[in-house]
mmCIF file of C-alpha atoms and ligand atoms in Angstrom:
data_model
loop_
_atom_site.group_PDB
_atom_site.id
_atom_site.type_symbol
_atom_site.label_atom_id
_atom_site.label_comp_id
_atom_site.label_asym_id
_atom_site.label_seq_id
_atom_site.Cartn_x
_atom_site.Cartn_y
_atom_site.Cartn_z
ATOM 1 C CA MET A 1 -36.236 37.050 -15.326
ATOM 2 C CA VAL A 2 -33.194 35.257 -16.826
ATOM 3 C CA SER A 3 -33.757 31.501 -16.951
ATOM 4 C CA PRO A 4 -31.064 29.522 -15.092
ATOM 5 C CA LYS A 5 -28.340 27.888 -17.152
ATOM 6 C CA PRO A 6 -28.740 24.134 -17.684
ATOM 7 C CA ARG A 7 -26.727 22.049 -15.216
ATOM 8 C CA VAL A 8 -23.739 19.865 -16.071
ATOM 9 C CA PHE A 9 -22.077 17.505 -13.613
ATOM 10 C CA VAL A 10 -18.359 16.745 -14.042
ATOM 11 C CA ALA A 11 -17.494 13.545 -12.182
ATOM 12 C CA ARG A 12 -13.818 14.393 -11.476
ATOM 13 C CA GLN A 13 -11.510 17.389 -11.554
ATOM 14 C CA ILE A 14 -10.341 17.628 -15.180
ATOM 15 C CA PRO A 15 -7.949 20.079 -16.916
ATOM 16 C CA GLU A 16 -9.221 23.638 -16.486
ATOM 17 C CA LYS A 17 -9.661 24.198 -20.207
ATOM 18 C CA GLY A 18 -12.575 21.754 -20.292
ATOM 19 C CA ILE A 19 -14.243 23.281 -17.237
ATOM 20 C CA ALA A 20 -13.851 26.824 -18.631
ATOM 21 C CA LEU A 21 -15.493 25.804 -21.910
ATOM 22 C CA LEU A 22 -18.416 24.277 -20.063
ATOM 23 C CA ARG A 23 -18.812 27.254 -17.699
ATOM 24 C CA SER A 24 -19.422 29.595 -20.619
ATOM 25 C CA HIS A 25 -22.626 27.680 -21.389
ATOM 26 C CA PHE A 26 -23.731 25.848 -18.281
ATOM 27 C CA ASP A 27 -24.038 25.849 -14.545
ATOM 28 C CA VAL A 28 -21.174 23.427 -13.789
ATOM 29 C CA GLU A 29 -20.682 21.291 -10.688
ATOM 30 C CA VAL A 30 -17.321 19.535 -10.414
ATOM 31 C CA TYR A 31 -16.775 16.580 -8.070
ATOM 32 C CA ARG A 32 -13.300 17.447 -6.815
ATOM 33 C CA LYS A 33 -12.587 14.517 -4.481
ATOM 34 C CA ARG A 34 -10.218 11.781 -5.601
ATOM 35 C CA THR A 35 -12.285 9.049 -3.970
ATOM 36 C CA PRO A 36 -14.477 7.196 -6.479
ATOM 37 C CA LEU A 37 -18.126 8.169 -6.785
ATOM 38 C CA SER A 38 -20.560 5.419 -5.821
ATOM 39 C CA ARG A 39 -23.561 4.818 -8.092
ATOM 40 C CA GLN A 40 -25.839 6.213 -5.364
ATOM 41 C CA ALA A 41 -23.797 9.411 -5.034
ATOM 42 C CA LEU A 42 -23.615 9.754 -8.797
ATOM 43 C CA VAL A 43 -27.394 9.582 -9.071
ATOM 44 C CA LYS A 44 -27.726 12.374 -6.494
ATOM 45 C CA HIS A 45 -25.260 14.590 -8.350
ATOM 46 C CA ILE A 46 -26.829 14.159 -11.786
ATOM 47 C CA ARG A 47 -30.349 14.897 -10.565
ATOM 48 C CA GLY A 48 -31.523 17.834 -12.688
ATOM 49 C CA ALA A 49 -28.424 17.765 -14.921
ATOM 50 C CA VAL A 50 -28.649 17.674 -18.720
ATOM 51 C CA ALA A 51 -25.124 16.348 -19.115
ATOM 52 C CA LEU A 52 -22.645 14.189 -17.246
ATOM 53 C CA LEU A 53 -18.941 14.431 -18.000
ATOM 54 C CA SER A 54 -17.604 11.082 -16.776
ATOM 55 C CA ILE A 55 -14.207 9.412 -16.560
ATOM 56 C CA PHE A 56 -13.590 5.751 -17.322
ATOM 57 C CA SER A 57 -14.205 4.674 -13.714
ATOM 58 C CA THR A 58 -17.554 6.499 -13.369
ATOM 59 C CA PRO A 59 -20.126 3.671 -13.172
ATOM 60 C CA VAL A 60 -22.771 4.801 -15.665
ATOM 61 C CA ASP A 61 -24.791 1.589 -15.739
ATOM 62 C CA ALA A 62 -28.504 0.943 -16.307
ATOM 63 C CA TRP A 63 -29.290 1.456 -12.598
ATOM 64 C CA VAL A 64 -27.850 4.968 -12.799
ATOM 65 C CA LEU A 65 -29.333 5.829 -16.203
ATOM 66 C CA GLU A 66 -32.812 4.712 -15.082
ATOM 67 C CA ARG A 67 -32.574 7.290 -12.282
ATOM 68 C CA ALA A 68 -31.433 10.225 -14.417
ATOM 69 C CA PRO A 69 -34.495 11.856 -15.922
ATOM 70 C CA GLY A 70 -33.505 14.905 -17.936
ATOM 71 C CA LEU A 71 -30.016 13.591 -18.728
ATOM 72 C CA LYS A 72 -29.324 14.020 -22.452
ATOM 73 C CA ILE A 73 -25.663 13.175 -22.822
ATOM 74 C CA VAL A 74 -22.894 11.228 -21.108
ATOM 75 C CA SER A 75 -19.555 12.537 -22.312
ATOM 76 C CA ASN A 76 -16.738 10.173 -21.327
ATOM 77 C CA MET A 77 -13.301 11.717 -21.033
ATOM 78 C CA ALA A 78 -11.686 8.537 -22.397
ATOM 79 C CA VAL A 79 -11.728 6.618 -25.638
ATOM 80 C CA GLY A 80 -12.907 3.431 -23.911
ATOM 81 C CA TYR A 81 -16.501 3.512 -22.717
ATOM 82 C CA ASP A 82 -16.932 0.107 -21.072
ATOM 83 C CA ASN A 83 -18.036 1.949 -17.911
ATOM 84 C CA ILE A 84 -21.240 3.006 -19.676
ATOM 85 C CA ASP A 85 -24.251 0.863 -20.565
ATOM 86 C CA VAL A 86 -24.505 2.219 -24.104
ATOM 87 C CA GLY A 87 -27.503 -0.001 -25.002
ATOM 88 C CA CYS A 88 -29.506 1.389 -22.095
ATOM 89 C CA ALA A 89 -28.416 4.971 -22.865
ATOM 90 C CA THR A 90 -29.553 4.566 -26.476
ATOM 91 C CA ARG A 91 -32.938 3.151 -25.433
ATOM 92 C CA LYS A 92 -33.383 6.168 -23.193
ATOM 93 C CA GLY A 93 -32.322 8.589 -25.947
ATOM 94 C CA ILE A 94 -29.145 9.593 -24.102
ATOM 95 C CA ALA A 95 -26.114 10.316 -26.283
ATOM 96 C CA VAL A 96 -22.759 8.767 -25.360
ATOM 97 C CA THR A 97 -19.544 10.407 -26.571
ATOM 98 C CA ASN A 98 -15.841 9.648 -26.086
ATOM 99 C CA THR A 99 -12.425 11.200 -26.846
ATOM 100 C CA PRO A 100 -10.658 9.131 -29.534
ATOM 101 C CA ASP A 101 -7.568 10.178 -31.551
ATOM 102 C CA VAL A 102 -6.312 12.895 -29.173
ATOM 103 C CA LEU A 103 -4.742 10.255 -26.891
ATOM 104 C CA THR A 104 -3.546 7.788 -29.523
ATOM 105 C CA ASP A 105 0.082 8.966 -29.651
ATOM 106 C CA ALA A 106 0.397 9.246 -25.877
ATOM 107 C CA THR A 107 -0.910 5.710 -25.381
ATOM 108 C CA ALA A 108 1.210 4.233 -28.178
ATOM 109 C CA ASP A 109 4.284 5.924 -26.646
ATOM 110 C CA LEU A 110 3.523 4.411 -23.241
ATOM 111 C CA THR A 111 3.070 0.988 -24.847
ATOM 112 C CA TRP A 112 6.576 1.290 -26.261
ATOM 113 C CA ALA A 113 7.949 2.586 -22.957
ATOM 114 C CA LEU A 114 6.560 -0.575 -21.326
ATOM 115 C CA LEU A 115 7.824 -2.862 -24.087
ATOM 116 C CA LEU A 116 11.349 -1.464 -23.835
ATOM 117 C CA ALA A 117 11.259 -1.424 -20.034
ATOM 118 C CA VAL A 118 10.239 -5.065 -19.715
ATOM 119 C CA ALA A 119 12.579 -6.298 -22.476
ATOM 120 C CA ARG A 120 15.615 -4.469 -21.033
ATOM 121 C CA ARG A 121 14.759 -4.808 -17.325
ATOM 122 C CA VAL A 122 14.789 -1.036 -16.829
ATOM 123 C CA VAL A 123 12.579 -0.932 -13.726
ATOM 124 C CA GLU A 124 14.334 -3.872 -12.105
ATOM 125 C CA GLY A 125 17.665 -2.117 -12.744
ATOM 126 C CA ASP A 126 16.351 1.116 -11.245
ATOM 127 C CA ARG A 127 15.327 -0.790 -8.101
ATOM 128 C CA VAL A 128 18.821 -2.294 -7.792
ATOM 129 C CA MET A 129 20.455 1.135 -8.034
ATOM 130 C CA ARG A 130 18.123 2.726 -5.495
ATOM 131 C CA ALA A 131 18.754 -0.155 -3.081
ATOM 132 C CA GLY A 132 22.529 0.389 -3.400
ATOM 133 C CA ALA A 133 22.772 -3.233 -4.590
ATOM 134 C CA PHE A 134 24.800 -2.693 -7.801
ATOM 135 C CA GLU A 135 28.059 -4.607 -7.375
ATOM 136 C CA GLY A 136 29.708 -3.575 -10.643
ATOM 137 C CA TRP A 137 29.520 -4.504 -14.311
ATOM 138 C CA ASP A 138 29.274 -8.224 -14.920
ATOM 139 C CA PRO A 139 29.148 -10.018 -18.272
ATOM 140 C CA LEU A 140 26.240 -12.153 -17.137
ATOM 141 C CA TYR A 141 24.344 -9.563 -15.127
ATOM 142 C CA MET A 142 20.778 -8.458 -15.877
ATOM 143 C CA LEU A 143 20.633 -9.639 -19.458
ATOM 144 C CA GLY A 144 17.554 -8.661 -21.418
ATOM 145 C CA THR A 145 16.148 -9.338 -24.848
ATOM 146 C CA GLU A 146 16.815 -7.552 -28.155
ATOM 147 C CA ILE A 147 13.913 -6.132 -30.089
ATOM 148 C CA LYS A 148 15.254 -5.610 -33.615
ATOM 149 C CA GLY A 149 13.829 -8.062 -36.118
ATOM 150 C CA ARG A 150 11.580 -9.713 -33.549
ATOM 151 C CA THR A 151 7.857 -10.353 -34.085
ATOM 152 C CA LEU A 152 5.308 -7.915 -32.688
ATOM 153 C CA GLY A 153 1.735 -9.203 -32.328
ATOM 154 C CA ILE A 154 -0.942 -6.515 -32.216
ATOM 155 C CA VAL A 155 -4.321 -7.626 -30.886
ATOM 156 C CA GLY A 156 -6.786 -4.965 -32.030
ATOM 157 C CA ALA A 157 -5.510 -3.047 -35.045
ATOM 158 C CA GLY A 158 -7.378 0.204 -34.428
ATOM 159 C CA ARG A 159 -6.004 3.689 -33.793
ATOM 160 C CA ILE A 160 -3.611 2.813 -30.959
ATOM 161 C CA GLY A 161 -2.675 -0.619 -32.349
ATOM 162 C CA THR A 162 -1.715 1.036 -35.644
ATOM 163 C CA ALA A 163 0.287 3.778 -33.884
ATOM 164 C CA VAL A 164 2.184 1.043 -31.998
ATOM 165 C CA MET A 165 2.952 -0.649 -35.346
ATOM 166 C CA GLU A 166 4.222 2.672 -36.738
ATOM 167 C CA ARG A 167 6.641 3.024 -33.843
ATOM 168 C CA SER A 168 8.051 -0.459 -34.493
ATOM 169 C CA LEU A 169 9.461 0.525 -37.885
ATOM 170 C CA GLY A 170 12.800 1.652 -36.425
ATOM 171 C CA TRP A 171 13.253 -1.810 -34.961
ATOM 172 C CA ARG A 172 12.346 -3.498 -38.268
ATOM 173 C CA MET A 173 10.007 -5.892 -36.536
ATOM 174 C CA LYS A 174 7.785 -8.433 -38.236
ATOM 175 C CA ILE A 175 4.198 -7.473 -37.498
ATOM 176 C CA LEU A 176 1.253 -9.798 -37.011
ATOM 177 C CA PHE A 177 -2.205 -8.536 -36.141
ATOM 178 C CA VAL A 178 -5.648 -9.800 -35.230
ATOM 179 C CA SER A 179 -8.608 -7.958 -36.669
ATOM 180 C CA HIS A 180 -12.284 -8.620 -37.381
ATOM 181 C CA SER A 181 -11.912 -7.582 -41.005
ATOM 182 C CA PRO A 182 -9.084 -7.546 -43.588
ATOM 183 C CA ARG A 183 -6.844 -4.450 -43.384
ATOM 184 C CA PRO A 184 -4.970 -4.321 -46.708
ATOM 185 C CA GLU A 185 -3.565 -0.850 -45.894
ATOM 186 C CA LEU A 186 -1.730 -2.297 -42.859
ATOM 187 C CA GLU A 187 -0.399 -5.156 -44.948
ATOM 188 C CA ASP A 188 0.900 -2.622 -47.536
ATOM 189 C CA ARG A 189 2.281 -0.057 -45.080
ATOM 190 C CA PHE A 190 3.919 -2.327 -42.533
ATOM 191 C CA ALA A 191 4.152 -5.650 -44.403
ATOM 192 C CA ALA A 192 1.930 -6.764 -41.528
ATOM 193 C CA ARG A 193 0.153 -10.118 -41.671
ATOM 194 C CA ARG A 194 -3.429 -10.641 -40.437
ATOM 195 C CA VAL A 195 -3.558 -13.958 -38.594
ATOM 196 C CA PRO A 196 -5.878 -15.798 -36.197
ATOM 197 C CA LEU A 197 -5.259 -15.057 -32.503
ATOM 198 C CA ASN A 198 -3.751 -18.518 -31.886
ATOM 199 C CA THR A 199 -1.130 -17.994 -34.614
ATOM 200 C CA LEU A 200 -0.310 -14.524 -33.290
ATOM 201 C CA LEU A 201 0.211 -15.910 -29.791
ATOM 202 C CA GLN A 202 2.367 -18.788 -31.025
ATOM 203 C CA GLU A 203 4.611 -16.669 -33.264
ATOM 204 C CA SER A 204 5.004 -13.304 -31.472
ATOM 205 C CA ASP A 205 7.891 -12.248 -29.255
ATOM 206 C CA PHE A 206 5.861 -9.274 -27.961
ATOM 207 C CA VAL A 207 2.064 -9.466 -27.744
ATOM 208 C CA SER A 208 0.453 -6.037 -27.310
ATOM 209 C CA LEU A 209 -3.250 -5.666 -26.523
ATOM 210 C CA HIS A 210 -5.318 -2.813 -28.013
ATOM 211 C CA VAL A 211 -8.907 -4.089 -28.096
ATOM 212 C CA PRO A 212 -11.751 -2.375 -26.263
ATOM 213 C CA LEU A 213 -13.252 -4.263 -23.308
ATOM 214 C CA THR A 214 -16.451 -5.926 -24.533
ATOM 215 C CA ARG A 215 -18.263 -9.195 -23.824
ATOM 216 C CA GLU A 216 -16.171 -10.735 -26.601
ATOM 217 C CA THR A 217 -12.810 -9.484 -25.313
ATOM 218 C CA HIS A 218 -13.351 -10.128 -21.578
ATOM 219 C CA HIS A 219 -10.560 -12.607 -20.622
ATOM 220 C CA LEU A 220 -9.532 -12.851 -24.271
ATOM 221 C CA ILE A 221 -6.120 -13.784 -22.857
ATOM 222 C CA GLY A 222 -6.526 -16.579 -20.314
ATOM 223 C CA ALA A 223 -4.620 -19.721 -19.302
ATOM 224 C CA ARG A 224 -5.129 -21.395 -22.707
ATOM 225 C CA GLU A 225 -3.897 -18.369 -24.645
ATOM 226 C CA LEU A 226 -0.918 -17.785 -22.334
ATOM 227 C CA ALA A 227 0.047 -21.432 -22.825
ATOM 228 C CA LEU A 228 0.236 -20.804 -26.582
ATOM 229 C CA MET A 229 2.810 -18.017 -26.144
ATOM 230 C CA LYS A 230 6.531 -18.701 -26.417
ATOM 231 C CA PRO A 231 8.327 -19.040 -23.050
ATOM 232 C CA THR A 232 10.555 -16.173 -24.252
ATOM 233 C CA ALA A 233 7.638 -13.864 -25.140
ATOM 234 C CA PHE A 234 6.311 -10.790 -23.328
ATOM 235 C CA LEU A 235 2.716 -9.579 -22.885
ATOM 236 C CA ILE A 236 1.977 -5.844 -22.877
ATOM 237 C CA ASN A 237 -1.461 -4.585 -21.872
ATOM 238 C CA THR A 238 -2.427 -0.931 -22.252
ATOM 239 C CA ALA A 239 -6.041 -1.748 -23.244
ATOM 240 C CA ARG A 240 -8.227 -2.777 -20.295
ATOM 241 C CA GLY A 241 -7.295 -5.016 -17.365
ATOM 242 C CA ALA A 242 -10.149 -7.475 -17.811
ATOM 243 C CA VAL A 243 -9.024 -8.344 -21.353
ATOM 244 C CA VAL A 244 -6.525 -10.529 -19.464
ATOM 245 C CA ASP A 245 -7.386 -13.100 -16.806
ATOM 246 C CA GLU A 246 -4.989 -11.617 -14.242
ATOM 247 C CA LYS A 247 -4.909 -14.749 -12.032
ATOM 248 C CA ALA A 248 -4.014 -16.914 -15.028
ATOM 249 C CA LEU A 249 -1.311 -14.388 -15.955
ATOM 250 C CA LEU A 250 0.150 -14.534 -12.438
ATOM 251 C CA THR A 251 0.338 -18.333 -12.646
ATOM 252 C CA ALA A 252 1.944 -18.249 -16.113
ATOM 253 C CA LEU A 253 4.545 -15.747 -14.909
ATOM 254 C CA ARG A 254 5.294 -17.655 -11.700
ATOM 255 C CA GLU A 255 5.802 -20.846 -13.696
ATOM 256 C CA ASN A 256 7.968 -19.008 -16.277
ATOM 257 C CA ARG A 257 5.619 -20.022 -19.057
ATOM 258 C CA ILE A 258 6.134 -16.548 -20.555
ATOM 259 C CA ALA A 259 9.153 -14.274 -20.075
ATOM 260 C CA GLY A 260 7.405 -11.244 -18.642
ATOM 261 C CA ALA A 261 4.553 -8.774 -18.713
ATOM 262 C CA ALA A 262 4.106 -5.022 -18.714
ATOM 263 C CA LEU A 263 0.746 -3.761 -17.542
ATOM 264 C CA ASP A 264 -0.812 -0.299 -17.420
ATOM 265 C CA VAL A 265 -4.331 -1.555 -16.706
ATOM 266 C CA PHE A 266 -5.667 -4.022 -14.163
ATOM 267 C CA GLU A 267 -8.633 -6.299 -13.827
ATOM 268 C CA ASN A 268 -9.841 -4.818 -10.524
ATOM 269 C CA GLU A 269 -8.431 -1.316 -10.739
ATOM 270 C CA PRO A 270 -7.001 0.253 -8.687
ATOM 271 C CA ARG A 271 -6.254 -3.078 -6.957
ATOM 272 C CA LEU A 272 -3.595 -5.460 -8.211
ATOM 273 C CA THR A 273 -3.828 -9.236 -8.062
ATOM 274 C CA PRO A 274 -1.568 -9.988 -5.047
ATOM 275 C CA GLY A 275 1.657 -11.633 -6.160
ATOM 276 C CA LEU A 276 2.235 -9.607 -9.338
ATOM 277 C CA GLU A 277 4.153 -6.979 -7.365
ATOM 278 C CA GLN A 278 6.627 -9.664 -6.242
ATOM 279 C CA LEU A 279 7.777 -10.559 -9.735
ATOM 280 C CA ASN A 280 10.820 -8.841 -11.228
ATOM 281 C CA GLN A 281 9.786 -9.765 -14.767
ATOM 282 C CA VAL A 282 6.664 -7.599 -14.440
ATOM 283 C CA VAL A 283 6.535 -3.838 -15.105
ATOM 284 C CA LEU A 284 3.529 -2.011 -13.670
ATOM 285 C CA THR A 285 2.241 1.504 -14.339
ATOM 286 C CA PRO A 286 -0.916 3.063 -12.816
ATOM 287 C CA HIS A 287 -3.150 3.480 -15.902
ATOM 288 C CA ILE A 288 -1.166 6.360 -17.378
ATOM 289 C CA GLY A 289 -1.533 5.545 -21.082
ATOM 290 C CA SER A 290 -2.996 8.951 -21.942
ATOM 291 C CA ALA A 291 -1.333 10.807 -19.079
ATOM 292 C CA THR A 292 0.522 13.583 -20.881
ATOM 293 C CA VAL A 293 -0.307 17.235 -20.308
ATOM 294 C CA GLU A 294 -1.061 17.597 -24.019
ATOM 295 C CA ALA A 295 -3.340 14.560 -24.320
ATOM 296 C CA ARG A 296 -5.272 15.282 -21.118
ATOM 297 C CA ASN A 297 -5.855 18.932 -22.159
ATOM 298 C CA ARG A 298 -7.161 17.786 -25.534
ATOM 299 C CA MET A 299 -9.318 15.084 -23.940
ATOM 300 C CA ALA A 300 -10.919 17.611 -21.562
ATOM 301 C CA GLU A 301 -11.543 19.988 -24.442
ATOM 302 C CA VAL A 302 -13.109 17.307 -26.651
ATOM 303 C CA ALA A 303 -15.249 16.007 -23.773
ATOM 304 C CA ALA A 304 -16.565 19.548 -23.145
ATOM 305 C CA LEU A 305 -17.098 20.266 -26.845
ATOM 306 C CA ASN A 306 -19.041 17.030 -27.226
ATOM 307 C CA ILE A 307 -21.541 18.316 -24.641
ATOM 308 C CA ILE A 308 -21.729 21.851 -26.016
ATOM 309 C CA ARG A 309 -22.190 20.785 -29.617
ATOM 310 C CA TYR A 310 -24.694 18.034 -28.940
ATOM 311 C CA LEU A 311 -26.893 20.239 -26.783
ATOM 312 C CA ARG A 312 -26.814 22.943 -29.470
ATOM 313 C CA GLY A 313 -28.166 20.419 -31.967
ATOM 314 C CA GLU A 314 -24.800 20.152 -33.777
ATOM 315 C CA SER A 315 -22.722 17.010 -34.433
ATOM 316 C CA PRO A 316 -20.509 16.130 -31.479
ATOM 317 C CA VAL A 317 -16.827 15.454 -32.150
ATOM 318 C CA SER A 318 -17.279 11.769 -31.400
ATOM 319 C CA LEU A 319 -20.656 10.120 -30.904
ATOM 320 C CA VAL A 320 -20.663 6.471 -29.842
ATOM 321 C CA ASN A 321 -24.394 5.861 -30.403
ATOM 322 C CA PRO A 322 -25.490 7.813 -33.518
ATOM 323 C CA GLU A 323 -28.876 6.059 -33.283
ATOM 324 C CA VAL A 324 -29.909 8.753 -30.774
ATOM 325 C CA LEU A 325 -29.849 11.329 -33.562
ATOM 326 C CA ARG A 326 -32.878 9.634 -35.087
ATOM 327 C CA GLN A 327 -34.777 10.276 -31.863
ATOM 328 C CA LYS A 328 -36.079 13.605 -30.570
ATOM 329 C CA SER A 329 -33.891 16.730 -30.842
ATOM 330 C CA PRO A 330 -31.395 17.132 -27.964
ATOM 331 C CA LYS A 331 -31.408 20.915 -28.354
ATOM 332 C CA ILE A 332 -31.987 22.804 -25.121
HETATM 333 P P1 NAP B 1 -10.109 1.613 -31.700
HETATM 334 O O1 NAP B 1 -9.509 2.508 -32.727
HETATM 335 O O2 NAP B 1 -11.579 1.412 -31.694
HETATM 336 O O3 NAP B 1 -9.382 0.208 -31.829
HETATM 337 C C1 NAP B 1 -9.819 -0.977 -31.252
HETATM 338 C C2 NAP B 1 -9.677 -2.055 -32.297
HETATM 339 O O4 NAP B 1 -9.925 -3.320 -31.699
HETATM 340 C C3 NAP B 1 -10.649 -1.899 -33.463
HETATM 341 O O5 NAP B 1 -9.921 -1.939 -34.665
HETATM 342 C C4 NAP B 1 -11.552 -3.127 -33.327
HETATM 343 O O6 NAP B 1 -11.923 -3.640 -34.576
HETATM 344 C C5 NAP B 1 -10.623 -4.101 -32.645
HETATM 345 N N1 NAP B 1 -11.322 -5.195 -31.987
HETATM 346 C C6 NAP B 1 -12.395 -5.153 -31.181
HETATM 347 N N2 NAP B 1 -12.683 -6.389 -30.725
HETATM 348 C C7 NAP B 1 -11.772 -7.212 -31.268
HETATM 349 C C8 NAP B 1 -11.529 -8.612 -31.186
HETATM 350 N N3 NAP B 1 -12.301 -9.412 -30.443
HETATM 351 N N4 NAP B 1 -10.489 -9.130 -31.864
HETATM 352 C C9 NAP B 1 -9.711 -8.336 -32.633
HETATM 353 N N5 NAP B 1 -9.876 -7.004 -32.766
HETATM 354 C C10 NAP B 1 -10.900 -6.468 -32.079
HETATM 355 O O7 NAP B 1 -9.727 2.087 -30.243
HETATM 356 P P2 NAP B 1 -8.368 2.780 -29.772
HETATM 357 O O8 NAP B 1 -8.509 4.226 -29.793
HETATM 358 O O9 NAP B 1 -7.226 2.135 -30.489
HETATM 359 O O10 NAP B 1 -8.376 2.307 -28.224
HETATM 360 C C11 NAP B 1 -8.326 0.938 -27.889
HETATM 361 C C12 NAP B 1 -8.549 0.719 -26.412
HETATM 362 O O11 NAP B 1 -7.406 1.129 -25.691
HETATM 363 C C13 NAP B 1 -9.680 1.533 -25.787
HETATM 364 O O12 NAP B 1 -10.942 0.915 -25.986
HETATM 365 C C14 NAP B 1 -9.296 1.604 -24.332
HETATM 366 O O13 NAP B 1 -9.888 0.553 -23.609
HETATM 367 C C15 NAP B 1 -7.792 1.420 -24.354
HETATM 368 N N6 NAP B 1 -7.063 2.638 -23.934
HETATM 369 C C16 NAP B 1 -6.317 2.603 -22.808
HETATM 370 C C17 NAP B 1 -5.591 3.715 -22.435
HETATM 371 C C18 NAP B 1 -4.731 3.696 -21.206
HETATM 372 O O14 NAP B 1 -4.641 4.709 -20.533
HETATM 373 N N7 NAP B 1 -4.056 2.609 -20.912
HETATM 374 C C19 NAP B 1 -5.647 4.888 -23.189
HETATM 375 C C20 NAP B 1 -6.420 4.891 -24.326
HETATM 376 C C21 NAP B 1 -7.120 3.750 -24.697
HETATM 377 P P3 NAP B 1 -13.457 -3.657 -35.021
HETATM 378 O O15 NAP B 1 -13.759 -2.216 -35.288
HETATM 379 O O16 NAP B 1 -13.433 -4.542 -36.191
HETATM 380 O O17 NAP B 1 -14.234 -4.212 -33.865
HETATM 381 C C1 GLV B 2 -8.273 5.359 -21.074
HETATM 382 O O1 GLV B 2 -8.100 4.323 -20.534
HETATM 383 C C2 GLV B 2 -9.128 5.561 -22.192
HETATM 384 O O2 GLV B 2 -9.886 4.652 -22.558
HETATM 385 O O3 GLV B 2 -9.096 6.675 -22.728
#
């Protein structure tokens, strides 16, 4: 008798390429609804599964992991993995993987789309046109801010932060960045200056956030930090919503303490802090940083390959907790 294929649960419909790869090795169940999975439902679905392919809103916390005997790998189809309790997974010998690099360009492009949109009032202008409210060219109408030569502050000089710096070269911006350790290559390549966060906030015209969400970065930008920014400066967040205290941001914007904000991520996604939608100096996008056909296909492929390789006893493309390799063999 042929033994049944091991089971993999995919927590959301993903590009077909990823599913097809998985189907050639596993018995695959895909959760196709667009409503979020509760922790209870997730536990039911992963019963008997060796692998879970999650998205960034799948709540893979300790409560879930404690109820998943047999689970060997959680493969997140995202670079951020703040939805997963990695410490607990490691203690239980469960590998955690993510999909870095393949979405860097897409996310850096969206960061620039937001920066340009908020500086030049693109979305506000679009709303005026659609409402039929354009009354004709006016020398004082809808004036924005120029970008060339201005100071760009990058908080989190990793893959995406660096790609955002690269894209600033055409605008000949001065670049400041915040980083745990010195980054001489960034100083050489972009004449960028590593500074403390307070200095970056005080000197930047555009502050762009690219840190992962961790205990250290939760509310990294709150009322105190917003008060340090110039009243003419803009905040751009394509990292994670909770890196910013959204209520404090709303207050700062209402009181014109900063010039504007462009946000792709929100503290209580998919909900928005009420009031933000009323402000013209705010540009909002629904967490679409990596949402290109190319990036999402590559992410699905990498997420599937991470599972296949790890369960074959090979190195996954991107392992978040390599400590698990020192534990028993994952091979099935
Ligand atoms: P990455 O290469 O790991 O870069 C993150 C950088 O942040 C690292 O260089 C890290 O430095 C630095 N960092 C961490 N904590 C810091 C702190 N307190 N102060 C200063 N720097 C700090 O990750 P990435 O690929 O660029 O992705 C960054 C984040 O973007 C992801 O974690 C995810 O949340 C978000 N993201 C969002 C979207 C979207 O759709 N909007 C898409 C992709 C990614 P150390 O290594 O020294 O800690
Ligand atoms: C998306 O937000 C990601 O972390 O990949």
